[in-house]
Coordinates of C-alpha atoms and ligand atoms in Angstrom, one line a residue:
X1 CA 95.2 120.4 13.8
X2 CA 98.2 119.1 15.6
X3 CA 100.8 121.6 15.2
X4 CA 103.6 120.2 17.2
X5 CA 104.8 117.0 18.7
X6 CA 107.6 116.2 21.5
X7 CA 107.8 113.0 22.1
X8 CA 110.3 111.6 25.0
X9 CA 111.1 107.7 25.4
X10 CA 108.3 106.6 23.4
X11 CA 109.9 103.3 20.6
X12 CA 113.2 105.2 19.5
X13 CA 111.7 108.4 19.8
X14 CA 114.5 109.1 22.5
X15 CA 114.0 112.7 22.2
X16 CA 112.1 114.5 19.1
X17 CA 110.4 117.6 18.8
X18 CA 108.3 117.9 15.2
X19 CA 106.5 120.8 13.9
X20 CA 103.6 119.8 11.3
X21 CA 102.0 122.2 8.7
X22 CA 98.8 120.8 6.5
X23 CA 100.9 118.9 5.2
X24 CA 104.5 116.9 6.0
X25 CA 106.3 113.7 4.4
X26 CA 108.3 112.0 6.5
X27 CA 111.0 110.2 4.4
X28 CA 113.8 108.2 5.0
X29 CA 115.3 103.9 5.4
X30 CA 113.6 100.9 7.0
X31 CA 113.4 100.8 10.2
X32 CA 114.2 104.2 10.9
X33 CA 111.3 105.1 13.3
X34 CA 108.7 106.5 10.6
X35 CA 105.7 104.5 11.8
X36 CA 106.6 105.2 15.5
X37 CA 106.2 108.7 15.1
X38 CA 102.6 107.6 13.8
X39 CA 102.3 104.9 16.6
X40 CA 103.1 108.1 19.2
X41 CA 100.3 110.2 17.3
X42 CA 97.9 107.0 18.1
X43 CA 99.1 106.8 21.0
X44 CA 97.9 110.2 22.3
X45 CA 94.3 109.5 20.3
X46 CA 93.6 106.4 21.9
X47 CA 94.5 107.7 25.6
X48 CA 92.1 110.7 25.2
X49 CA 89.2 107.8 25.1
X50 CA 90.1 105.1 26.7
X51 CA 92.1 103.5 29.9
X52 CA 96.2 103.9 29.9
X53 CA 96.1 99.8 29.4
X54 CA 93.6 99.8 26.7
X55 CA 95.8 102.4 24.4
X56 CA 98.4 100.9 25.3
X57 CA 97.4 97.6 23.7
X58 CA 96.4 99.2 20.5
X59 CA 99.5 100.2 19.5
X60 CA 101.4 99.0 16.5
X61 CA 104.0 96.2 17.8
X62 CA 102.7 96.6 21.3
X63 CA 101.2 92.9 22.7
X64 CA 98.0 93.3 21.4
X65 CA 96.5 91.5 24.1
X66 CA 95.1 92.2 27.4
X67 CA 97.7 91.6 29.6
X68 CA 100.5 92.7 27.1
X69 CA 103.4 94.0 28.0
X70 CA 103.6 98.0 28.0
X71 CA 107.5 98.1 28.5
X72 CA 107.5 97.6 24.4
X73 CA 106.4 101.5 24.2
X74 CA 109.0 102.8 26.2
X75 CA 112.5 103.3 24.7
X76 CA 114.6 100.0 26.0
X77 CA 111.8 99.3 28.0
X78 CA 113.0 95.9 29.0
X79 CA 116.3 97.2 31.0
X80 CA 116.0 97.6 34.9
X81 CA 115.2 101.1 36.7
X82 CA 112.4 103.8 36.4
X83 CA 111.1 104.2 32.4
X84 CA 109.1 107.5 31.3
X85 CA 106.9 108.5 28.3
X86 CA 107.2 112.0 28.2
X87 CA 104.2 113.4 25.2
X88 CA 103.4 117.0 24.1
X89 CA 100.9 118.1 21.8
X90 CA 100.3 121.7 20.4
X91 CA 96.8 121.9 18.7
X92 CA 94.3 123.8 16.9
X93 CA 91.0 122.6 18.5
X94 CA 87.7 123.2 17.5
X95 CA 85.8 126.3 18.2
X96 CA 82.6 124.5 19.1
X97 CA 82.3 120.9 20.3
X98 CA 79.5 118.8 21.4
X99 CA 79.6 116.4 24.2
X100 CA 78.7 112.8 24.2
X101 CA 75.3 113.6 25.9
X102 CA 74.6 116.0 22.9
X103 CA 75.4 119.3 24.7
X104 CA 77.1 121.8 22.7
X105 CA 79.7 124.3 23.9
X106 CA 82.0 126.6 22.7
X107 CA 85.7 126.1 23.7
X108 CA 87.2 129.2 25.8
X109 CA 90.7 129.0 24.0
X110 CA 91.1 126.7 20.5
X111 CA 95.3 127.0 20.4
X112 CA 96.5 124.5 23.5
X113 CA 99.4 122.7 24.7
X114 CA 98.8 119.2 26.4
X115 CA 101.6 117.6 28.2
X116 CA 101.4 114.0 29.6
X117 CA 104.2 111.9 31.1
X118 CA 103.3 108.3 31.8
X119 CA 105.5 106.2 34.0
X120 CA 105.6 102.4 33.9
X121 CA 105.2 100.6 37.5
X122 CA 107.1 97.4 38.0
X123 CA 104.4 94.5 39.8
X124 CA 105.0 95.0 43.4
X125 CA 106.0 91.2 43.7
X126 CA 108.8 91.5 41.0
X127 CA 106.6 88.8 38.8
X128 CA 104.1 89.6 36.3
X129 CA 103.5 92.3 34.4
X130 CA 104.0 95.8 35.5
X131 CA 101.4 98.1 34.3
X132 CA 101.3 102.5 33.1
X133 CA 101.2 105.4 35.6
X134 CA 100.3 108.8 35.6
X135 CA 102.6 111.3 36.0
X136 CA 101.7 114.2 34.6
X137 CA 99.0 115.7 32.7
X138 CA 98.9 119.9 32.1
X139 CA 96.5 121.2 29.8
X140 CA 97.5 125.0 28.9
X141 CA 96.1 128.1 26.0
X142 CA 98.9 129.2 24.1
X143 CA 99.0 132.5 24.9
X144 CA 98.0 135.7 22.7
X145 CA 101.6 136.7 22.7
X146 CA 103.0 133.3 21.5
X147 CA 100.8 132.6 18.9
X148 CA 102.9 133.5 16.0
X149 CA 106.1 131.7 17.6
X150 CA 103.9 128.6 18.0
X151 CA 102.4 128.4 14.2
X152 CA 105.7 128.4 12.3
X153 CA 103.9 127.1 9.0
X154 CA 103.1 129.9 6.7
X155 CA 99.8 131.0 7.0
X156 CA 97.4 133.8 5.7
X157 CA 96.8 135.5 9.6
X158 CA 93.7 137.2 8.3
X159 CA 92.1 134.1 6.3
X160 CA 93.3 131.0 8.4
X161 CA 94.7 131.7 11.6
X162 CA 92.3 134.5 12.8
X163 CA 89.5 131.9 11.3
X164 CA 90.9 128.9 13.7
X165 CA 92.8 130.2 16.4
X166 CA 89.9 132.0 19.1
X167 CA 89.7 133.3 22.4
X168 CA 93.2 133.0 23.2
X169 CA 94.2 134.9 27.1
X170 CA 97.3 135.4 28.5
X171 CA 97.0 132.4 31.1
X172 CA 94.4 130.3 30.7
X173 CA 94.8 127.0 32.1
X174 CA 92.6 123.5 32.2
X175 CA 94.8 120.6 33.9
X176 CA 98.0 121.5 36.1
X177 CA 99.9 119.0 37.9
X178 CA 100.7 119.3 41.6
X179 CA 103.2 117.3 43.6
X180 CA 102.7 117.5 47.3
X181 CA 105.9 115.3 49.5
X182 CA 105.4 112.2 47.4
X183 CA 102.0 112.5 46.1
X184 CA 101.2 113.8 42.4
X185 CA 97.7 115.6 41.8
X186 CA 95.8 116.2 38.9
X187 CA 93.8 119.9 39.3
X188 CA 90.6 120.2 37.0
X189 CA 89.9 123.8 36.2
X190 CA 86.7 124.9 35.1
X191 CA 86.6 127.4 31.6
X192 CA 87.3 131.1 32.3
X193 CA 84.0 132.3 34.5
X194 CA 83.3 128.9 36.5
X195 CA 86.6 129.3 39.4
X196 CA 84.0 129.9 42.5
X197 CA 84.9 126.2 44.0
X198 CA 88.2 124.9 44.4
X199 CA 88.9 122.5 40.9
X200 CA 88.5 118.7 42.0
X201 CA 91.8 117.3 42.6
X202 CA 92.5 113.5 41.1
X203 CA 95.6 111.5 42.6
X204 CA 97.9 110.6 39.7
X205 CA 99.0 107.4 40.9
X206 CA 95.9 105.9 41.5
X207 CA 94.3 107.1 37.7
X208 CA 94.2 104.3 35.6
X209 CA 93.2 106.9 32.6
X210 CA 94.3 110.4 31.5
X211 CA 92.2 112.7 33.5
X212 CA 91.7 114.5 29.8
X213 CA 90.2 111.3 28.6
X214 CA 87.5 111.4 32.1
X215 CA 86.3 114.7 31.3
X216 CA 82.9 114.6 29.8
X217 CA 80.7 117.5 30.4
X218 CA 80.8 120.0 27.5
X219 CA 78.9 122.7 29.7
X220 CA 81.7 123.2 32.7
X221 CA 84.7 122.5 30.4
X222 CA 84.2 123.0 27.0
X223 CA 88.2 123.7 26.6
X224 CA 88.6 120.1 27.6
X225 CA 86.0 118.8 25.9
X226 CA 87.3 120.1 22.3
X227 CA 91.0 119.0 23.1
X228 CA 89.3 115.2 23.4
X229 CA 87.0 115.5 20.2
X230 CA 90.6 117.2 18.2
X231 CA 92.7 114.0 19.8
X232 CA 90.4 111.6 18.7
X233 CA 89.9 113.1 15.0
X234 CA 94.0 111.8 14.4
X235 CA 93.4 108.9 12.8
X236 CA 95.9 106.4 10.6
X237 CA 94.2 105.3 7.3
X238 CA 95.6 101.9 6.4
X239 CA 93.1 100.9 3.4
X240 CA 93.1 97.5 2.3
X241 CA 92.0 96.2 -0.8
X242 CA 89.6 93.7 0.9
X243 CA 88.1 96.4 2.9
X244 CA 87.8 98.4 -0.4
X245 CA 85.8 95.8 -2.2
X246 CA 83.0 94.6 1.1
X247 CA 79.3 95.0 -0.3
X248 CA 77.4 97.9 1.7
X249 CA 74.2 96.9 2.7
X250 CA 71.7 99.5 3.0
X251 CA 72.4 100.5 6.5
X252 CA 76.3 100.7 6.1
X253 CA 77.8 103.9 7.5
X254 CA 78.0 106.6 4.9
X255 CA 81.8 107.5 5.9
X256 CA 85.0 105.7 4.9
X257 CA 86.7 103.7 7.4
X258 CA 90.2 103.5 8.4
X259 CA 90.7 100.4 6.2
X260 CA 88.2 102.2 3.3
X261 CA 85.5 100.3 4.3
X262 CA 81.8 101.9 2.6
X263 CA 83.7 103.7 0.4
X264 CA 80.0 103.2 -2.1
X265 CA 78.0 104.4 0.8
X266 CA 79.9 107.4 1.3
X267 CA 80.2 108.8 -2.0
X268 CA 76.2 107.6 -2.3
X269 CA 75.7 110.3 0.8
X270 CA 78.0 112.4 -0.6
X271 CA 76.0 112.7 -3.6
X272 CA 72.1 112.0 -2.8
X273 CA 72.1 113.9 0.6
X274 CA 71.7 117.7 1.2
X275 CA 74.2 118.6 4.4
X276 CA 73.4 121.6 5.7
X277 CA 76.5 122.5 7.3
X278 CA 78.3 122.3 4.0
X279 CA 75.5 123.7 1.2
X280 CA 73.7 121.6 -1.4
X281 CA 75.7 118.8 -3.6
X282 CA 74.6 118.5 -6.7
X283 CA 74.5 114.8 -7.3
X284 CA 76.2 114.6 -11.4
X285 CA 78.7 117.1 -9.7
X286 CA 79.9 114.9 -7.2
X287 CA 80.3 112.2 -9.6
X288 CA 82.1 114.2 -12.0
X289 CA 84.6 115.8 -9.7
X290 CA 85.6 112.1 -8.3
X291 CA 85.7 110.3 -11.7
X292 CA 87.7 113.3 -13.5
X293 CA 90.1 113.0 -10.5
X294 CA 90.4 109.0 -10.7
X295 CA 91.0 109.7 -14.3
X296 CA 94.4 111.5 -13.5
X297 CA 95.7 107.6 -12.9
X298 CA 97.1 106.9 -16.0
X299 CA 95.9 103.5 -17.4
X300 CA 92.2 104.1 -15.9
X301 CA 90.2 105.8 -18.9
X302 CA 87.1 106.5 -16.6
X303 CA 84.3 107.7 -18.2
X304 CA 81.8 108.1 -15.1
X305 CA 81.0 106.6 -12.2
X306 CA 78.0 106.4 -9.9
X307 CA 76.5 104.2 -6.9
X308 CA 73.3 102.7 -7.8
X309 CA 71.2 101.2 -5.3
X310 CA 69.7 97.9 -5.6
X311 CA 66.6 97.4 -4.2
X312 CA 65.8 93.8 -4.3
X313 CA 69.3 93.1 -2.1
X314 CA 69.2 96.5 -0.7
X315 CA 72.9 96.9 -1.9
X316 CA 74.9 100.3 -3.2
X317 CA 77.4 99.6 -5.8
X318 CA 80.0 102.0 -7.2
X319 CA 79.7 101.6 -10.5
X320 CA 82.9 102.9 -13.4
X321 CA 81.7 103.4 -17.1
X322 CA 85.0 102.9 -18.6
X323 CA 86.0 104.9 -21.8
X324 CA 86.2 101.1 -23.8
X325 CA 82.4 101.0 -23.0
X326 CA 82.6 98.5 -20.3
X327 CA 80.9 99.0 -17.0
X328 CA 82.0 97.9 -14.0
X329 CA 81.6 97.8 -10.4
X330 CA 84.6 98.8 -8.4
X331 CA 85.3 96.0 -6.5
X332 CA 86.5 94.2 -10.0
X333 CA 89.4 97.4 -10.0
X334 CA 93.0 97.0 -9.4
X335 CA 94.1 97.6 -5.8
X336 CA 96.2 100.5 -6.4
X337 CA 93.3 102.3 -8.9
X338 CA 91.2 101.1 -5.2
X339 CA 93.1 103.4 -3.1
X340 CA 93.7 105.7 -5.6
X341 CA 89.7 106.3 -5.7
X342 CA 89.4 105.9 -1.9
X343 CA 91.2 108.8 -1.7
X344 CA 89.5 110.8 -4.3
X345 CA 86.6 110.0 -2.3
X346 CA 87.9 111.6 1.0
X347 CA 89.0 114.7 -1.1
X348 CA 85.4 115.5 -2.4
X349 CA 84.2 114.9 1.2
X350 CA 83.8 117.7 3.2
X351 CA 82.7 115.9 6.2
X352 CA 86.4 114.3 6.6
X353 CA 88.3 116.9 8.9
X354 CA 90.9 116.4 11.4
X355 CA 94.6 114.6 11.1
X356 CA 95.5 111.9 8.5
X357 CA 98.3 109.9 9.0
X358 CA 99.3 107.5 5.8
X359 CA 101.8 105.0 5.1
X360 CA 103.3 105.0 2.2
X361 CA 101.0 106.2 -0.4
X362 CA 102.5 104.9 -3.2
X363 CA 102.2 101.3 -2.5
X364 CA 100.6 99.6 -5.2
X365 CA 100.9 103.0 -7.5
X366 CA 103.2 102.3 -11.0
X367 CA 106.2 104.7 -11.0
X368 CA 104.4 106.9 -13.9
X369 CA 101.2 107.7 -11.3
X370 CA 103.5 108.8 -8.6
X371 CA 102.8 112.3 -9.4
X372 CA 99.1 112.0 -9.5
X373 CA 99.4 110.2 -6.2
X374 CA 101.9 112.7 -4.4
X375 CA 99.1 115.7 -5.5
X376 CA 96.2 114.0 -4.4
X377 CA 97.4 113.4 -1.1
X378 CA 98.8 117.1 -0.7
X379 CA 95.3 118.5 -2.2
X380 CA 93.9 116.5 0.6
X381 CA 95.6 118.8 3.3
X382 CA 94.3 122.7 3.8
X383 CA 95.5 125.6 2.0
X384 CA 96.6 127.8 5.3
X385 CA 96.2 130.9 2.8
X386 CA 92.7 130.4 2.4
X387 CA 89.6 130.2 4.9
X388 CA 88.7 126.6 6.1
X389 CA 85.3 125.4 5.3
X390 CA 83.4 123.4 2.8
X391 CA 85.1 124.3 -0.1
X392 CA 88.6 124.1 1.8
X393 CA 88.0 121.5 4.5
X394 CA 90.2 121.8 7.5
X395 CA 92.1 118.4 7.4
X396 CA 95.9 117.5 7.8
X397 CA 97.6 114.8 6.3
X398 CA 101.2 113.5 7.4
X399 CA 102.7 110.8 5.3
X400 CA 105.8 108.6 5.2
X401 CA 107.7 107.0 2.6
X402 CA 110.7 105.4 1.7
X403 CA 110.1 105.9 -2.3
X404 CA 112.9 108.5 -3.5
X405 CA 110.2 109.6 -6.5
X406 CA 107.9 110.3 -3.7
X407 CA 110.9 112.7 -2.0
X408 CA 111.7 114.1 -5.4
X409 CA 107.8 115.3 -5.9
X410 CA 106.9 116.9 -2.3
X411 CA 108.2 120.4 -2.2
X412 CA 111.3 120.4 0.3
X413 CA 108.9 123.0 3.1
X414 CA 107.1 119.6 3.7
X415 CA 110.1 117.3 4.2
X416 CA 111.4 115.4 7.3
X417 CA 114.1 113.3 6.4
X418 CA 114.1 110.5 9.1
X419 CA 117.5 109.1 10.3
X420 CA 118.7 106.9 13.2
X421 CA 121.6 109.3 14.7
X422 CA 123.4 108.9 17.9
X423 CA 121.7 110.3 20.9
X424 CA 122.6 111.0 24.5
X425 CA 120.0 108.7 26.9
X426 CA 119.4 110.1 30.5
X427 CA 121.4 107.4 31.6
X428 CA 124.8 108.7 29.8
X429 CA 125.1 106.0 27.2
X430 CA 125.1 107.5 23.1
X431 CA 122.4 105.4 21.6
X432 CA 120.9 105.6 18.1
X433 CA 117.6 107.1 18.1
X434 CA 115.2 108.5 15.5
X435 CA 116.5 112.5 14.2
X436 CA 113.9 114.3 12.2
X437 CA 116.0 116.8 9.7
X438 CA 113.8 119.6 8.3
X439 CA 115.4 120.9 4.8
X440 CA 117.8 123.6 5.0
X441 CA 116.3 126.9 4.8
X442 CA 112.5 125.9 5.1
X443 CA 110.2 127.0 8.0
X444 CA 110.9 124.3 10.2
X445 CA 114.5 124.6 10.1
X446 CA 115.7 126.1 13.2
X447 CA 118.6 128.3 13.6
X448 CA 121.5 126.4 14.3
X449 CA 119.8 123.1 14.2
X450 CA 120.6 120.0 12.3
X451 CA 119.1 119.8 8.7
X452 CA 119.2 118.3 5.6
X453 CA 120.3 119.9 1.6
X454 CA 119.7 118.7 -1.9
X455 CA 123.0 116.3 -1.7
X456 CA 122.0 114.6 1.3
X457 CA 118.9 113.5 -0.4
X458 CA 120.7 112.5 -3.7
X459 CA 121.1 109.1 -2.1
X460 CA 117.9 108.7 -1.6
X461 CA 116.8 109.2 -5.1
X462 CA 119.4 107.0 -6.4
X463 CA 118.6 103.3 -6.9
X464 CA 121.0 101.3 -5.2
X465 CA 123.1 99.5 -7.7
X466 CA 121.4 96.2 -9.8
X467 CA 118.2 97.3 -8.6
X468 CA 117.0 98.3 -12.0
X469 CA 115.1 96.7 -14.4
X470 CA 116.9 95.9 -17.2
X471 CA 115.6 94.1 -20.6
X472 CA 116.3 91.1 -21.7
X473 CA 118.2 91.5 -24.8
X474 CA 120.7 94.1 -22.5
X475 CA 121.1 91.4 -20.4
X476 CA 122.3 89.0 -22.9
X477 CA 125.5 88.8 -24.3
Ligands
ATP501 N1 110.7 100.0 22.7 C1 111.6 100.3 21.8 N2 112.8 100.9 22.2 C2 113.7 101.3 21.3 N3 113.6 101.2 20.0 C3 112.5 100.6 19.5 C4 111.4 100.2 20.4 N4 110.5 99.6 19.6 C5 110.9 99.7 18.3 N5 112.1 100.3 18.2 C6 112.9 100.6 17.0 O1 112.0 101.1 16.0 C7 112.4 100.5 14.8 C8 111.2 100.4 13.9 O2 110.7 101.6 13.6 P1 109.5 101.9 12.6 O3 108.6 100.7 12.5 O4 108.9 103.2 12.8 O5 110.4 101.9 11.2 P2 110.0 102.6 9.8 O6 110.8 103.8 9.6 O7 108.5 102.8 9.7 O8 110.4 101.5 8.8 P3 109.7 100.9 7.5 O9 110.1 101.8 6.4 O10 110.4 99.6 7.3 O11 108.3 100.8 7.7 C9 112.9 99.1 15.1 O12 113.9 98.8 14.2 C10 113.5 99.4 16.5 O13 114.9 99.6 16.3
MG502 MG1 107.0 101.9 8.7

C-alpha cells in the first residue's frame, strides 16, 4: 500500500507531496497533471524491475523507443544545466515475500520509506542523447514512534494497522547513500541480525539500475525483497474493449490483465478452483455475486452468467443469461457494460491485491450508472476498519476524473482536486505546476495548507454553458 508520494521534477510535478488512503479521486481540468501523478507511480514500479533506460521508456509520453529521449520526464527537461527527479515512496509492504528463486522470507520491517533521486547526464560529446543517473537511493523502517504520524488515513489500529504494519524498530535501515569528495555510494545492509561484514558498497554513477531493483535474494534481505514485490504490485488498469472480448484458449492466464485481457479465464478459476490461501469458492456463488453486481448497471437485466468450457476448441466463454431469455456470450456486450463486468470480476477476486491506478472510470458509463460505477470502484479498495484478507482483500485503488457527477458521488475524505498553480522552480522563475488540494477539514488537509471547500468545486459540477442537451422541439422556435 503506498501511503505517500513526493514527487520532485518529475512532468509538472514541480513539487508535490500526496498522501493516499484505500481509496483517492483525483479530479480536476485537462491537462492538469492527473495522469502524471500515475505516470510517476509507474515510474517507481517499473525502476524496481528493470534498467533506469528501460523504465524510462515505458512511460506515458516518454519516446517509447530505445534510444528515447529521458529529458521528457524531467520538468522542462529540454532547457540547459543539471535536471533532477527527486521520488519518495511510503509503503505498507508485505509481511512475507518470496523471491524469484522461490525462497520465502519474512520482511524485518513492513512500513518503509524509499527515496530515489535520479539525475540526467548530458552525452559527454554535447551530441546524442544523454542518458539517467543515480543519485540517490535510501531505503529506511518508519519508525515505531512515527507510525501514527505517517498513516494519516483513518484506520481501526487494532483490526488494520496492527494486522499490516510489523516489526517496526527505531532505526532500521536497508540502502543509505554516501558521498565521499565527488563520489556517491550506494550501502546495502543486510536485515536486522546479518551486520558481521561491512554491506557491499555500489558506485552510484556507474549503476545503470536502482540498486533496489538488483537485489534479489529473499534470505539476506527480505526487507528489500518485499519493497520490490509491493513496487511492482502498482499497476495502471487501462481495459480496452478489444482486450475485453480476445477468446481464452485453454491455457490463457487465469488473472485479468492490465487491458482486461482473460477476463473468462479468471472468473473460470475464480469459480472451478479451490485456493487454499483464500478458503473454498463455491462455484454458483461466484457467479451469483458477479452477475447480481453487473446487474446494478441499469439497462443490463442479467439473469446469470457462467464460463463454459468448450472442449472441441478448448475455449472458455463467459456466457450472460439475459432476463429477455437471450443468452449471450460477453464479447457481444456493450463496452461500458465490458468494463463494468471487468471490474466486478476484480472485486470478487481475492487474488488481486496491491495498488490500482484507473483513468477515468466513467468512460463509456451513461450519466444514470455513474453511481453504480463510483461504488464499485470504491468497494474495490480496503475497508481500513476491518482486517485484510479474503473476505476484505488488501488492495488500493486511485482514480482520476474530470466528470463533475463523479466529484459529486466520492465522499470529500477521498478528494484531490488537481490544479496547475504557480510555483517557485529552483532556478527562481514562478512557473505553473501541478497543486493537489485536499478538501477542507478532511484527513489530508494540513494545518495551514492550501485546500479546497464546497464552492470551489461548484464549477466543476456545473456544465459549462450550451453544453447540454437540449430537445428538439426546445430548440425550435
Ligand atoms: N517534461 C515536462 N515538463 C513540464 N511539464 C510537462 C512535462 N511533460 C508534460 N507536462 C505537462 O503535463 C501536462 C499533461 O498532464 P496530464 O497528461 O497528466 O494531464 P491530465 O490532467 O491527465 O489531463 P486529461 O484530463 O486531459 O487526461 C501537459 O499539458 C504539460 O503541460
Ligand atoms: Mg489524463
Amino acid at each position: 500500500m503506498l501511503t505517500r508520494l513526493e514527487v520532485k521534477g518529475f512532468k509538472n510535478l514541480l513539487d508535490v507531496k500526496i498522501d493516499f488512503g484505500p481509496f483517492t479521486c483525483i479530479a480536476g481540468a485537462n491537462g492538469t497533471g492527473k495522469s502524471n501523478v500515475f505516470d510517476a507511480i509507474e515510474f517507481l514500479s517499473y525502476l524496481a524491475d528493470e534498467t533506469l533506460a528501460e523504465a524510462a521508456q515505458r512511460v506515458r509520453g516518454a519516446s517509447g523507443s530505445p534510444g528515447g529521449d529521458p529529458r521528457d520526464l524531467f520538468w522542462d527537461g529540454y532547457r540547459d544545466g543539471e535536471h533532477r527527479i527527486s521520488l519518495t515512496a511510503e509503503m505498507i509492504v508485505p509481511a512475507e515475500v518470496e523471491d524469484d528463486l522461490g525462497v520465502i522470507a519474512k520482511a524485518t520491517a513492513t512500513f518503509l520509506r524509499y527515496d530515489l533521486v535520479l539525475e540526467f547526464k548530458s552525452p559527454p560529446t554535447g551530441r546524442g542523447v544523454g542518458r539517467l543517473g543515480l543519485a540517490h537511493e535510501e531505503l529506511r523502517a518508519v519508525k515505531r514512534g512515527d507510525i501514527a504520524r505517517h498513516m494519516r488515513f483513518p484506520h481501526s489500529a487494532e483490526n488494520f494497522r496492527d494486522t499490516v504494519v510489523i516489526g517496526q524498530g527505531e532505526s532500521d535501515v536497508f540502502l543509505t547513500t554516501e558521498s565521499w569528495e565527488d563520489l556517491t555510494f550506494i550501502h546495502v545492509h543486510g536485515d536486522r541480525g546479518s551486520h558481521d561484514q561491512p554491506p557491499p558498497r555500489i558506485a552510484a554513477g556507474k549503476a545503470r539500475r536502482t540498486v533496489l531493483s538488483s537485489v534479489t535474494g529473499a534470505d539476506s534481505h527480505p526487507t528489500i525483497v518485499a519493497a520490490r514485490r509491493e513496487m511492482q504490485s502498482w499497476r495502471r488498469l487501462a481495459l480496452e474493449p478489444s482486450a475485453l472480448r480476445a477468446p481464452d484458449g485453454f491455457a490463457a492466464p487465469r488473472s485479468l490483465g492490465t487491458d482486461g485481457r482473460h477476463l473468462a479465464a479468471t472468473l473460470f478459476r475464480m469459480a472451478v478452483e479451490t485456493d487454499h490461501d483464500v478458503g473454498v469458492q463455491d462455484e454458483e456463488a461466484v457467479y451469483a455475486q458477479v452477475a447480481d453486481r453487473l446487474s446494478d448497471l441499469s439497462g443490463v437485466g442479467v439473469e446469470s452468467l457462467r464460463v463454459e468450457p468448450d472442449p472441441a476448441r478448448e475455449v472458455l466463454t463467459l456466457y450472460l443469461q439475459e432476463r429477455g431469455g437471450l443468452r449471450l456470450p460477453a464479447r457481444a456486450l456493450s463496452e461500458g457494460t465490458l468494463r463494468f463486468l471487468a471490474l466486478c470480476v476484480l472485486l470478487e477476486d481475492p487474488t488481486v491485491t496491491g495498488l490500482i491506478c484507473m483513468e477515468e472510470p466513467e468512460n463509456g458509463i451513461h450519466p444514470a450508472n455513474l453511481p453504480a460505477m463510483v461504488e464499485l470502484v470504491r468497494d474495490l479498495s480496503v475497508d481500513a476498519t476491518e482486517r485484510p484478507g479474503a473476505t476484505n482483500p488488501y488492495r488500493q485503488v486511485v482514480i482520476n476524473t474530470h466528470a463533475p457527477g463523479v466529484v459529486q458521488l466520492c465522499d470529500p475524505d477521498d478528494l484531490l482536486l488537481a490544479e496547475t498553480r504557480p510555483q517557485r522552480a529552483p532556478d527562481g522563475r514562478v512557473v505553473s505546476a501541478l497543486s493537489l488540494l485536499p478538501y477542507r477539514g478532511s484527513w489530508r488537509a494540513k494545518q495551514g495548507g492550501p485546500t479546497f471547500s464546497k464552492a470551489d468545486v461548484i464549477p466543476y459540477l456545473v456544465a459549462p454553458p450550451g453544453a447540454q442537451l437540449r430537445l428538439s422541439s426546445e430548440t425550435e422556435g
